[in-house]
Amino acid sequence: MVAVTPVDPPASARERRRGWPIVLQGVGRHRAGSRVLHDIDLDVEPGTIVAIVGPSGCGASTLLRVVTGAERADTGTVSIDGRIGAAAPRVCQVGDRVPAARFARVHASVTAAARNADVMDAVDEAARLCALVGLESPDAVVSRLAQGDRQRWALARALARRPRAVALDDALAALHTAARTQTRDRLARELRERGVTTLWATRDTAEAAAVADELVVMDGGRIVDRGSPAEVYGRVENAAVAEVLGPVSTVPGIVEGTVVEVWGQRLPLAHAAHDGHCEVVVRPEHVVLVGADAPGIDAVVEQTTFLGSVRRSTVVTGDGRRVLLEHAADRRLNDEARVRIALAPVPANVLARA
């Protein structure tokens, strides 16, 4: 059996090569008479990780397939390292479903991929990559692996090929929570240290925020927001983005100049908005329990869920709005208990009322 102790190799063994720039201009894609992608413009800098999130059917998987050449764009161009069409190099893809040769074994197949990429000490490099992704059975037959381990194997094999760019389409979806977080962090560090240009599509917005240099939000085949994770989370300017980056609640407010009045509180605006009635987008961590005499609104607890470090409760306010809040795990709220809630004094994002 080959040892898979996760030991970092010397710097000389981890050659950093410049990742490929990826540029999409006006990319559109139709399928079965429906438009799946609408005029996508996206410029991915070499060596960066761009995470893509959105609701089911948002077009993220199709976008990755167009980038990798598995599907062709009906309109627009895809440039990989400055080349388009048949002249463009192929981008490696790892998805949520991984086919495997019937008799391939884990370590041997990763070693073969490393040798094909002219990696020195391919056997040791394969062992390191198996450890990096958490594969504990290097002699196992790949086709007999559980789906989560098969995803690990596909990632290790992709990294062994020394890619200049990769497309990851929910490539960690089959891993359970703790292992997924560990593998995510190791994988992101490896990709950054190597300078691999990465498109990372995921349904897990927390995962996207953790790995991304740039976060892209898609909805209905369009890019509806983009920026650093902090920028995108800090501004929620339309309902589609609010839904993707949830859970969030919306409550009524009134904009007056640079502030919004909500529940008897006056909060600064995160971004300029027109005066008048609006919907204030509220994250659970920005809703607080307050005393009976404090500014806020009365509410009745509908349900409470234990999340480990915190509890998330749903309350119904006096005007019939359901609001999510997070509070200390040791403070349990009974169903139908009466509480008073307020908003933390942070800049507020608002949506204009239709």
Coordinates of C-alpha atoms in Angstrom, one line a residue:
M1 CA 0.0 0.0 0.0
V2 CA 1.2 3.5 -0.8
A3 CA 1.4 5.9 2.1
V4 CA -0.7 9.1 1.7
T5 CA 0.6 11.2 4.6
P6 CA -0.3 14.9 3.7
V7 CA 3.3 16.3 3.7
D8 CA 4.0 19.5 1.7
P9 CA 6.6 18.9 -1.0
P10 CA 9.6 21.2 -1.4
A11 CA 9.1 24.4 -3.5
S12 CA 10.9 22.9 -6.5
A13 CA 8.3 20.1 -6.7
R14 CA 5.4 22.6 -6.9
E15 CA 6.2 24.5 -10.1
R16 CA 4.0 27.5 -10.5
R17 CA 3.0 28.1 -14.1
R18 CA 0.9 31.0 -15.3
G19 CA -2.8 30.2 -15.6
W20 CA -4.7 30.9 -18.8
P21 CA -6.8 34.0 -19.0
I22 CA -10.4 33.2 -19.9
V23 CA -12.5 35.8 -21.7
L24 CA -16.2 35.4 -22.7
Q25 CA -17.7 38.1 -24.9
G26 CA -21.4 38.1 -25.8
V27 CA -21.8 34.4 -25.2
G28 CA -25.3 33.0 -25.8
R29 CA -26.5 29.5 -25.9
H30 CA -29.9 28.0 -27.0
R31 CA -31.1 24.5 -26.1
A32 CA -34.4 22.9 -27.3
G33 CA -35.7 26.3 -28.5
S34 CA -35.0 28.0 -25.2
R35 CA -32.2 30.5 -24.5
V36 CA -30.0 29.2 -21.7
L37 CA -27.3 31.9 -21.7
H38 CA -27.9 35.6 -22.5
D39 CA -24.9 37.6 -23.8
I40 CA -22.5 36.6 -21.1
D41 CA -19.4 38.9 -20.7
L42 CA -16.8 37.5 -18.3
D43 CA -13.1 38.2 -18.0
V44 CA -11.3 35.8 -15.7
E45 CA -7.8 36.9 -14.8
P46 CA -4.9 34.3 -14.9
G47 CA -4.6 32.5 -11.6
T48 CA -7.8 33.7 -10.0
I49 CA -10.7 31.8 -8.6
V50 CA -14.1 32.9 -9.9
A51 CA -17.0 31.3 -8.0
I52 CA -20.4 31.2 -9.7
V53 CA -23.6 30.8 -7.7
G54 CA -27.3 30.9 -8.6
P55 CA -30.6 29.1 -8.4
S56 CA -31.2 25.8 -10.1
G57 CA -31.3 26.4 -13.9
C58 CA -29.4 29.6 -13.7
G59 CA -27.1 28.6 -16.5
A60 CA -23.8 28.1 -14.5
S61 CA -23.3 24.4 -15.6
T62 CA -24.0 25.4 -19.3
L63 CA -21.5 28.2 -19.0
L64 CA -18.8 25.9 -17.7
R65 CA -19.5 23.4 -20.5
V66 CA -19.2 26.2 -23.1
V67 CA -15.8 27.2 -21.6
T68 CA -14.5 23.6 -21.6
G69 CA -15.8 23.0 -25.2
A70 CA -18.3 20.3 -24.2
E71 CA -20.9 22.6 -25.8
R72 CA -20.5 25.4 -28.3
A73 CA -21.7 28.9 -28.0
D74 CA -24.4 29.9 -30.4
T75 CA -23.3 33.6 -30.3
G76 CA -20.2 35.4 -29.0
T77 CA -16.7 34.1 -28.4
V78 CA -14.8 32.2 -25.8
S79 CA -11.1 33.0 -25.6
I80 CA -8.7 30.7 -23.7
D81 CA -5.2 32.1 -23.4
G82 CA -5.9 34.5 -26.2
R83 CA -7.1 31.7 -28.6
I84 CA -10.6 30.8 -29.8
G85 CA -12.3 27.9 -31.5
A86 CA -10.3 24.8 -32.4
A87 CA -7.0 26.7 -31.6
A88 CA -7.9 27.2 -28.0
P89 CA -6.5 24.9 -25.4
R90 CA -8.9 22.6 -23.5
V91 CA -10.0 23.5 -20.0
C92 CA -10.1 20.5 -17.6
Q93 CA -13.6 20.0 -15.9
V94 CA -14.6 18.1 -12.8
G95 CA -18.3 17.7 -12.2
D96 CA -20.7 16.3 -9.6
R97 CA -21.0 13.0 -11.5
V98 CA -17.7 11.2 -12.2
P99 CA -17.4 8.3 -14.7
A100 CA -14.6 5.9 -14.1
A101 CA -12.9 3.0 -15.9
R102 CA -14.1 -0.3 -14.5
F103 CA -10.7 -1.6 -13.3
A104 CA -8.8 1.6 -12.6
R105 CA -7.2 1.9 -9.2
V106 CA -7.0 5.2 -7.3
H107 CA -3.2 5.7 -6.8
A108 CA -2.2 4.1 -10.1
S109 CA -4.6 6.2 -12.2
V110 CA -3.5 9.5 -10.5
T111 CA 0.1 8.5 -11.0
A112 CA -0.5 7.8 -14.7
A113 CA -2.1 11.3 -15.0
A114 CA 1.0 12.8 -13.4
R115 CA 3.4 10.9 -15.7
N116 CA 1.4 12.1 -18.7
A117 CA 2.0 15.6 -17.6
D118 CA 5.8 15.0 -17.2
V119 CA 5.7 15.4 -13.5
M120 CA 8.9 14.4 -11.7
D121 CA 8.4 11.8 -9.0
A122 CA 4.9 11.0 -10.2
V123 CA 4.4 8.3 -7.6
D124 CA 5.1 10.7 -4.7
E125 CA 3.1 13.4 -6.3
A126 CA 0.1 11.1 -6.7
A127 CA 0.4 10.1 -3.0
R128 CA 0.4 13.8 -2.0
L129 CA -2.6 14.6 -4.1
C130 CA -4.6 11.7 -2.7
A131 CA -3.8 13.0 0.8
L132 CA -4.7 16.5 -0.2
V133 CA -8.2 15.5 -1.2
G134 CA -8.7 13.0 1.6
L135 CA -8.5 9.7 -0.2
E136 CA -7.6 7.0 2.3
S137 CA -7.7 3.9 0.1
P138 CA -5.1 4.4 -2.7
D139 CA -5.4 0.8 -3.8
A140 CA -9.2 0.8 -4.1
V141 CA -10.9 0.3 -7.5
V142 CA -12.3 3.6 -8.6
S143 CA -15.6 2.2 -9.9
R144 CA -16.3 0.8 -6.4
L145 CA -15.7 4.1 -4.6
A146 CA -18.6 5.9 -3.0
Q147 CA -19.7 9.0 -4.9
G148 CA -17.8 11.4 -2.5
D149 CA -14.6 9.5 -2.9
R150 CA -15.0 9.3 -6.6
Q151 CA -15.2 13.1 -6.6
R152 CA -12.0 13.2 -4.6
W153 CA -10.3 10.9 -7.0
A154 CA -11.4 13.1 -10.0
L155 CA -10.0 16.2 -8.3
A156 CA -6.7 14.4 -7.6
R157 CA -6.4 13.2 -11.1
A158 CA -7.2 16.6 -12.5
L159 CA -4.6 18.3 -10.4
A160 CA -2.0 15.6 -11.4
R161 CA -2.4 16.8 -15.0
R162 CA -0.9 20.1 -14.0
P163 CA -3.8 22.1 -15.5
R164 CA -3.5 25.8 -16.4
A165 CA -7.2 26.2 -16.0
V166 CA -10.0 24.1 -14.5
A167 CA -13.8 24.3 -14.4
L168 CA -15.3 22.8 -11.2
D169 CA -19.1 22.1 -11.4
D170 CA -20.3 21.3 -7.9
A171 CA -17.2 19.1 -7.6
L172 CA -17.6 18.7 -3.8
A173 CA -21.3 18.1 -3.8
A174 CA -21.1 14.5 -2.6
L175 CA -18.9 15.2 0.4
H176 CA -20.4 15.5 3.9
T177 CA -20.1 18.9 5.7
A178 CA -16.9 18.6 7.7
A179 CA -15.0 16.8 5.0
R180 CA -16.3 19.2 2.3
T181 CA -15.0 22.2 4.2
Q182 CA -11.5 20.7 4.7
T183 CA -11.2 19.6 1.1
R184 CA -12.5 22.9 -0.1
D185 CA -9.8 24.8 1.8
R186 CA -7.0 22.5 0.7
L187 CA -8.1 22.6 -2.9
A188 CA -8.4 26.4 -3.0
R189 CA -4.9 26.7 -1.5
E190 CA -3.5 24.3 -4.0
L191 CA -5.1 26.1 -7.0
R192 CA -3.8 29.5 -5.7
E193 CA -0.3 28.2 -5.1
R194 CA -0.1 26.8 -8.6
G195 CA -1.7 29.9 -10.2
V196 CA -4.5 27.8 -11.8
T197 CA -7.3 29.9 -13.4
T198 CA -10.5 28.4 -11.9
L199 CA -14.2 28.7 -12.6
W200 CA -15.9 27.2 -9.5
A201 CA -19.7 26.7 -9.8
T202 CA -21.5 25.6 -6.6
R203 CA -24.9 25.6 -5.0
D204 CA -23.3 26.4 -1.7
T205 CA -23.0 30.2 -1.3
A206 CA -20.8 29.8 1.8
E207 CA -18.4 27.7 -0.2
A208 CA -18.3 30.2 -3.0
A209 CA -17.6 33.1 -0.6
A210 CA -14.8 31.1 1.1
V211 CA -12.9 30.4 -2.1
A212 CA -13.6 33.2 -4.5
D213 CA -11.4 36.1 -5.6
E214 CA -14.5 37.2 -7.5
L215 CA -18.1 36.1 -6.9
V216 CA -20.5 35.9 -9.8
V217 CA -24.3 35.6 -9.3
M218 CA -26.3 34.2 -12.2
D219 CA -30.1 34.0 -12.7
G220 CA -32.0 33.1 -15.8
G221 CA -28.9 32.7 -17.9
R222 CA -27.6 36.2 -17.1
I223 CA -25.0 37.6 -14.7
V224 CA -26.9 39.7 -12.3
D225 CA -24.1 40.7 -9.9
R226 CA -20.4 40.3 -9.6
G227 CA -17.5 41.5 -7.4
S228 CA -15.5 40.4 -4.4
P229 CA -17.5 38.2 -2.0
A230 CA -17.6 41.1 0.5
E231 CA -18.9 43.5 -2.1
V232 CA -21.6 41.2 -3.4
Y233 CA -22.8 40.2 0.1
G234 CA -22.7 43.9 1.1
R235 CA -25.0 45.1 -1.7
V236 CA -28.2 43.3 -2.5
E237 CA -29.8 45.4 -5.2
N238 CA -32.3 43.0 -6.7
A239 CA -34.6 40.2 -5.6
A240 CA -32.7 37.5 -7.6
V241 CA -29.4 38.3 -5.8
A242 CA -31.2 38.5 -2.4
E243 CA -32.7 35.1 -3.0
V244 CA -29.4 33.4 -4.0
L245 CA -27.4 34.9 -1.1
G246 CA -30.1 34.1 1.4
P247 CA -31.5 33.3 3.7
V248 CA -32.9 36.8 3.9
S249 CA -36.1 38.5 4.9
T250 CA -37.7 41.6 3.5
V251 CA -39.5 44.2 5.7
P252 CA -41.2 47.5 4.8
G253 CA -39.4 50.8 5.2
I254 CA -39.3 54.4 4.0
V255 CA -36.3 56.0 2.5
E256 CA -35.6 59.6 3.4
G257 CA -32.4 61.0 1.9
T258 CA -29.5 58.9 3.1
V259 CA -31.4 56.9 5.7
V260 CA -34.2 54.4 5.8
E261 CA -36.8 54.2 8.6
V262 CA -37.9 50.8 9.6
W263 CA -39.5 49.5 12.8
G264 CA -39.1 53.0 14.4
Q265 CA -35.3 52.9 13.7
R266 CA -33.3 55.1 11.3
L267 CA -30.5 53.3 9.6
P268 CA -28.0 54.5 7.0
L269 CA -28.4 53.3 3.5
A270 CA -25.7 51.0 2.1
H271 CA -26.4 52.6 -1.4
A272 CA -28.3 55.5 -2.7
A273 CA -32.0 54.9 -3.2
H274 CA -35.0 57.0 -4.2
D275 CA -37.2 58.5 -1.5
G276 CA -40.4 56.6 -0.6
H277 CA -41.6 53.2 0.4
C278 CA -39.2 50.3 -0.1
E279 CA -38.4 46.8 1.0
V280 CA -35.4 46.5 3.4
V281 CA -33.4 43.3 2.9
V282 CA -32.5 41.8 6.2
R283 CA -30.0 39.0 7.0
P284 CA -30.7 36.8 10.0
E285 CA -27.5 37.9 11.8
H286 CA -28.6 41.5 11.6
V287 CA -31.9 40.9 13.5
V288 CA -31.5 41.1 17.3
L289 CA -33.8 40.4 20.3
V290 CA -34.4 43.5 22.4
G291 CA -36.3 44.6 25.5
A292 CA -40.0 45.5 25.5
D293 CA -39.3 49.2 25.6
A294 CA -36.6 49.3 22.9
P295 CA -37.2 50.6 19.3
G296 CA -38.3 47.6 17.2
I297 CA -41.4 45.5 16.5
D298 CA -43.3 42.8 18.4
A299 CA -43.4 39.3 16.9
V300 CA -44.4 35.8 17.7
V301 CA -42.0 32.8 17.3
E302 CA -43.1 30.4 14.7
Q303 CA -40.2 27.9 14.9
T304 CA -36.6 27.5 16.0
T305 CA -33.8 25.4 14.5
F306 CA -30.6 24.5 16.2
L307 CA -27.6 25.0 13.9
G308 CA -24.7 24.2 16.3
S309 CA -23.1 27.5 17.2
V310 CA -26.3 29.5 16.8
R311 CA -30.1 29.0 16.6
R312 CA -32.1 30.3 13.7
S313 CA -35.7 31.3 14.5
T314 CA -38.6 32.4 12.3
V315 CA -40.9 35.0 13.8
V316 CA -44.0 36.6 12.5
T317 CA -44.2 40.4 13.1
G318 CA -47.4 42.3 13.9
D319 CA -47.7 43.3 10.2
G320 CA -47.6 39.7 9.1
R321 CA -44.0 39.5 7.8
R322 CA -41.9 36.4 8.5
V323 CA -38.5 37.4 9.6
L324 CA -35.4 35.1 10.2
L325 CA -33.0 35.9 13.1
E326 CA -30.0 34.2 14.5
H327 CA -29.3 34.2 18.2
A328 CA -27.2 32.4 20.8
A329 CA -27.6 28.7 20.8
D330 CA -28.2 28.6 24.5
R331 CA -31.2 30.9 24.2
R332 CA -34.1 28.7 23.1
L333 CA -37.3 30.4 22.0
N334 CA -40.5 28.4 22.5
D335 CA -43.0 28.3 19.7
E336 CA -45.7 31.0 20.0
A337 CA -43.5 32.9 22.5
R338 CA -43.8 36.7 22.2
V339 CA -40.6 38.6 21.5
R340 CA -39.5 42.0 20.4
I341 CA -36.9 42.4 17.6
A342 CA -34.9 45.2 16.1
L343 CA -32.2 45.7 13.4
A344 CA -28.5 45.9 14.2
P345 CA -27.2 49.4 13.4
V346 CA -25.6 48.5 10.1
P347 CA -26.0 50.1 6.6
A348 CA -29.3 48.8 5.0
N349 CA -29.8 47.4 1.6
V350 CA -33.2 48.3 0.1
L351 CA -35.3 47.2 -2.9
A352 CA -37.7 49.6 -4.6
R353 CA -41.3 48.4 -4.3
A354 CA -42.9 47.2 -7.5

